[in-house]
Amino acid sequence: QEVNDIPTLCSFATGAEIESYVISKDVKQIANYAFSGSNVNTVNIHEDIEFIPVGAFSASKIKNVVLNDGLKQIGMHAFSSTMLKEINIPNSAKQLYDYCFADNYYLESIRFGNELIEIPTGAFRNCISLETIEIPNNIKIINNGAFEGCNKLVSIELGQVIRIEDYTFCNNENLINIEIPKTVGYIGAYTFASCYNLKEIYCKSTIPPYLGNNAFENVEKNITIYVPNESLELYKNNSYWKAYSSH
């Protein structure tokens, strides 16, 4: 079908399970919710499609998707509540929208492209099979609740992030330690709240980052916070960090 004179894939059958589907090169855009609720297992999205819109594959049974170079944006809830196990975001992608991969209970692996600057709100919320996250150096901001409720997380590498917003890693009960790189200047409210088994925090910055309210609420009482030796007094006297001076 044509929408505004652009060949558009508007909807996909929600009936029988289909093993694989290749989007025709004639199709230049995908409509909102086009594959939502469908039973297709694998989809190949060609490089001429630059935007995957709102809810395009939400609540579908998709297990594999090929996102080719040329893709620039992935919309809100585009792949939420699917059966994806792996996501490879191409280097051409410049923007992700809120909750784009949220509630993917089978997701085990993410590879981020090298043009992204931010991870949006709730992007990977409740991806309960995700055990490791490696944030590349190009990403500078992780927004609210991006990895909230990923309760199998045991390893996080934060690259050169400068801002970690509210609730980003809260409710991740298997997280034992975290290294906060020296580039971080802002840690939002409740960022690590209810990470019940968090025992060690390594904060590399020589200047204490801003620390939001209750950033470590309901964490291990005997948590140890490591800071640079030359900055120990700065942390102890800092209005945000001094509450943890005994740690």
PDB file of N, CA and C in Angstrom, residues 124-159:
ATOM      1  N   PHE A 124      15.631  -1.143  27.819  1.00  0.00           N
ATOM      2  CA  PHE A 124      15.803  -2.586  28.041  1.00  0.00           C
ATOM      3  C   PHE A 124      15.208  -2.999  29.388  1.00  0.00           C
ATOM      4  N   ARG A 125      14.230  -2.274  29.831  1.00  0.00           N
ATOM      5  CA  ARG A 125      13.572  -2.573  31.105  1.00  0.00           C
ATOM      6  C   ARG A 125      13.011  -3.995  31.118  1.00  0.00           C
ATOM      7  N   ASN A 126      13.240  -4.689  32.212  1.00  0.00           N
ATOM      8  CA  ASN A 126      12.689  -6.035  32.425  1.00  0.00           C
ATOM      9  C   ASN A 126      13.156  -7.050  31.392  1.00  0.00           C
ATOM     10  N   CYS A 127      14.362  -6.859  30.878  1.00  0.00           N
ATOM     11  CA  CYS A 127      14.963  -7.904  30.036  1.00  0.00           C
ATOM     12  C   CYS A 127      15.652  -8.875  30.990  1.00  0.00           C
ATOM     13  N   ILE A 128      14.900  -9.817  31.495  1.00  0.00           N
ATOM     14  CA  ILE A 128      15.295 -10.593  32.674  1.00  0.00           C
ATOM     15  C   ILE A 128      16.298 -11.700  32.386  1.00  0.00           C
ATOM     16  N   SER A 129      16.660 -11.923  31.125  1.00  0.00           N
ATOM     17  CA  SER A 129      17.694 -12.915  30.809  1.00  0.00           C
ATOM     18  C   SER A 129      19.040 -12.270  30.504  1.00  0.00           C
ATOM     19  N   LEU A 130      19.089 -10.959  30.541  1.00  0.00           N
ATOM     20  CA  LEU A 130      20.310 -10.233  30.199  1.00  0.00           C
ATOM     21  C   LEU A 130      21.291 -10.302  31.374  1.00  0.00           C
ATOM     22  N   GLU A 131      22.488 -10.848  31.124  1.00  0.00           N
ATOM     23  CA  GLU A 131      23.471 -11.029  32.192  1.00  0.00           C
ATOM     24  C   GLU A 131      24.622 -10.036  32.118  1.00  0.00           C
ATOM     25  N   THR A 132      24.976  -9.592  30.923  1.00  0.00           N
ATOM     26  CA  THR A 132      26.096  -8.663  30.773  1.00  0.00           C
ATOM     27  C   THR A 132      25.704  -7.511  29.853  1.00  0.00           C
ATOM     28  N   ILE A 133      26.270  -6.336  30.138  1.00  0.00           N
ATOM     29  CA  ILE A 133      26.075  -5.157  29.303  1.00  0.00           C
ATOM     30  C   ILE A 133      27.431  -4.507  29.090  1.00  0.00           C
ATOM     31  N   GLU A 134      27.742  -4.224  27.839  1.00  0.00           N
ATOM     32  CA  GLU A 134      28.970  -3.492  27.523  1.00  0.00           C
ATOM     33  C   GLU A 134      28.593  -2.238  26.754  1.00  0.00           C
ATOM     34  N   ILE A 135      28.708  -1.090  27.402  1.00  0.00           N
ATOM     35  CA  ILE A 135      28.355   0.187  26.798  1.00  0.00           C
ATOM     36  C   ILE A 135      29.581   0.731  26.062  1.00  0.00           C
ATOM     37  N   PRO A 136      29.483   0.978  24.743  1.00  0.00           N
ATOM     38  CA  PRO A 136      30.650   1.506  24.019  1.00  0.00           C
ATOM     39  C   PRO A 136      30.922   2.965  24.381  1.00  0.00           C
ATOM     40  N   ASN A 137      32.114   3.413  24.063  1.00  0.00           N
ATOM     41  CA  ASN A 137      32.553   4.752  24.470  1.00  0.00           C
ATOM     42  C   ASN A 137      31.754   5.885  23.840  1.00  0.00           C
ATOM     43  N   ASN A 138      31.067   5.619  22.731  1.00  0.00           N
ATOM     44  CA  ASN A 138      30.303   6.687  22.074  1.00  0.00           C
ATOM     45  C   ASN A 138      29.032   7.055  22.831  1.00  0.00           C
ATOM     46  N   ILE A 139      28.536   6.168  23.685  1.00  0.00           N
ATOM     47  CA  ILE A 139      27.309   6.449  24.427  1.00  0.00           C
ATOM     48  C   ILE A 139      27.648   7.246  25.682  1.00  0.00           C
ATOM     49  N   LYS A 140      27.000   8.397  25.833  1.00  0.00           N
ATOM     50  CA  LYS A 140      27.326   9.324  26.921  1.00  0.00           C
ATOM     51  C   LYS A 140      26.238   9.414  27.987  1.00  0.00           C
ATOM     52  N   ILE A 141      24.996   9.087  27.635  1.00  0.00           N
ATOM     53  CA  ILE A 141      23.886   9.238  28.576  1.00  0.00           C
ATOM     54  C   ILE A 141      23.055   7.958  28.588  1.00  0.00           C
ATOM     55  N   ILE A 142      22.771   7.474  29.801  1.00  0.00           N
ATOM     56  CA  ILE A 142      21.831   6.360  29.960  1.00  0.00           C
ATOM     57  C   ILE A 142      20.624   6.922  30.696  1.00  0.00           C
ATOM     58  N   ASN A 143      19.481   6.894  30.061  1.00  0.00           N
ATOM     59  CA  ASN A 143      18.298   7.571  30.590  1.00  0.00           C
ATOM     60  C   ASN A 143      17.493   6.712  31.563  1.00  0.00           C
ATOM     61  N   ASN A 144      16.456   7.328  32.118  1.00  0.00           N
ATOM     62  CA  ASN A 144      15.699   6.770  33.244  1.00  0.00           C
ATOM     63  C   ASN A 144      15.287   5.313  33.030  1.00  0.00           C
ATOM     64  N   GLY A 145      15.649   4.472  33.995  1.00  0.00           N
ATOM     65  CA  GLY A 145      15.168   3.097  34.009  1.00  0.00           C
ATOM     66  C   GLY A 145      15.563   2.264  32.814  1.00  0.00           C
ATOM     67  N   ALA A 146      16.627   2.637  32.123  1.00  0.00           N
ATOM     68  CA  ALA A 146      16.989   1.937  30.879  1.00  0.00           C
ATOM     69  C   ALA A 146      17.203   0.447  31.083  1.00  0.00           C
ATOM     70  N   PHE A 147      17.779   0.070  32.235  1.00  0.00           N
ATOM     71  CA  PHE A 147      18.044  -1.345  32.524  1.00  0.00           C
ATOM     72  C   PHE A 147      17.381  -1.763  33.842  1.00  0.00           C
ATOM     73  N   GLU A 148      16.323  -1.097  34.188  1.00  0.00           N
ATOM     74  CA  GLU A 148      15.600  -1.427  35.418  1.00  0.00           C
ATOM     75  C   GLU A 148      15.003  -2.835  35.335  1.00  0.00           C
ATOM     76  N   GLY A 149      15.136  -3.584  36.409  1.00  0.00           N
ATOM     77  CA  GLY A 149      14.503  -4.901  36.465  1.00  0.00           C
ATOM     78  C   GLY A 149      15.169  -5.973  35.639  1.00  0.00           C
ATOM     79  N   CYS A 150      16.394  -5.730  35.195  1.00  0.00           N
ATOM     80  CA  CYS A 150      17.160  -6.779  34.487  1.00  0.00           C
ATOM     81  C   CYS A 150      17.851  -7.611  35.558  1.00  0.00           C
ATOM     82  N   ASN A 151      17.091  -8.445  36.233  1.00  0.00           N
ATOM     83  CA  ASN A 151      17.567  -8.984  37.509  1.00  0.00           C
ATOM     84  C   ASN A 151      18.545 -10.151  37.404  1.00  0.00           C
ATOM     85  N   LYS A 152      19.007 -10.475  36.191  1.00  0.00           N
ATOM     86  CA  LYS A 152      20.097 -11.437  36.055  1.00  0.00           C
ATOM     87  C   LYS A 152      21.433 -10.758  35.784  1.00  0.00           C
ATOM     88  N   LEU A 153      21.424  -9.432  35.713  1.00  0.00           N
ATOM     89  CA  LEU A 153      22.652  -8.708  35.403  1.00  0.00           C
ATOM     90  C   LEU A 153      23.725  -8.982  36.447  1.00  0.00           C
ATOM     91  N   VAL A 154      24.901  -9.404  35.978  1.00  0.00           N
ATOM     92  CA  VAL A 154      26.031  -9.602  36.885  1.00  0.00           C
ATOM     93  C   VAL A 154      27.230  -8.753  36.474  1.00  0.00           C
ATOM     94  N   SER A 155      27.231  -8.240  35.232  1.00  0.00           N
ATOM     95  CA  SER A 155      28.385  -7.482  34.743  1.00  0.00           C
ATOM     96  C   SER A 155      27.913  -6.299  33.908  1.00  0.00           C
ATOM     97  N   ILE A 156      28.430  -5.102  34.251  1.00  0.00           N
ATOM     98  CA  ILE A 156      28.122  -3.885  33.510  1.00  0.00           C
ATOM     99  C   ILE A 156      29.422  -3.138  33.243  1.00  0.00           C
ATOM    100  N   GLU A 157      29.688  -2.829  31.970  1.00  0.00           N
ATOM    101  CA  GLU A 157      30.815  -1.974  31.620  1.00  0.00           C
ATOM    102  C   GLU A 157      30.258  -0.683  31.044  1.00  0.00           C
ATOM    103  N   LEU A 158      30.609   0.437  31.672  1.00  0.00           N
ATOM    104  CA  LEU A 158      29.961   1.712  31.358  1.00  0.00           C
ATOM    105  C   LEU A 158      30.734   2.600  30.391  1.00  0.00           C
ATOM    106  N   GLY A 159      31.837   2.111  29.839  1.00  0.00           N
ATOM    107  CA  GLY A 159      32.554   2.868  28.818  1.00  0.00           C
ATOM    108  C   GLY A 159      32.964   4.251  29.294  1.00  0.00           C
TER     109      GLY A 159
END
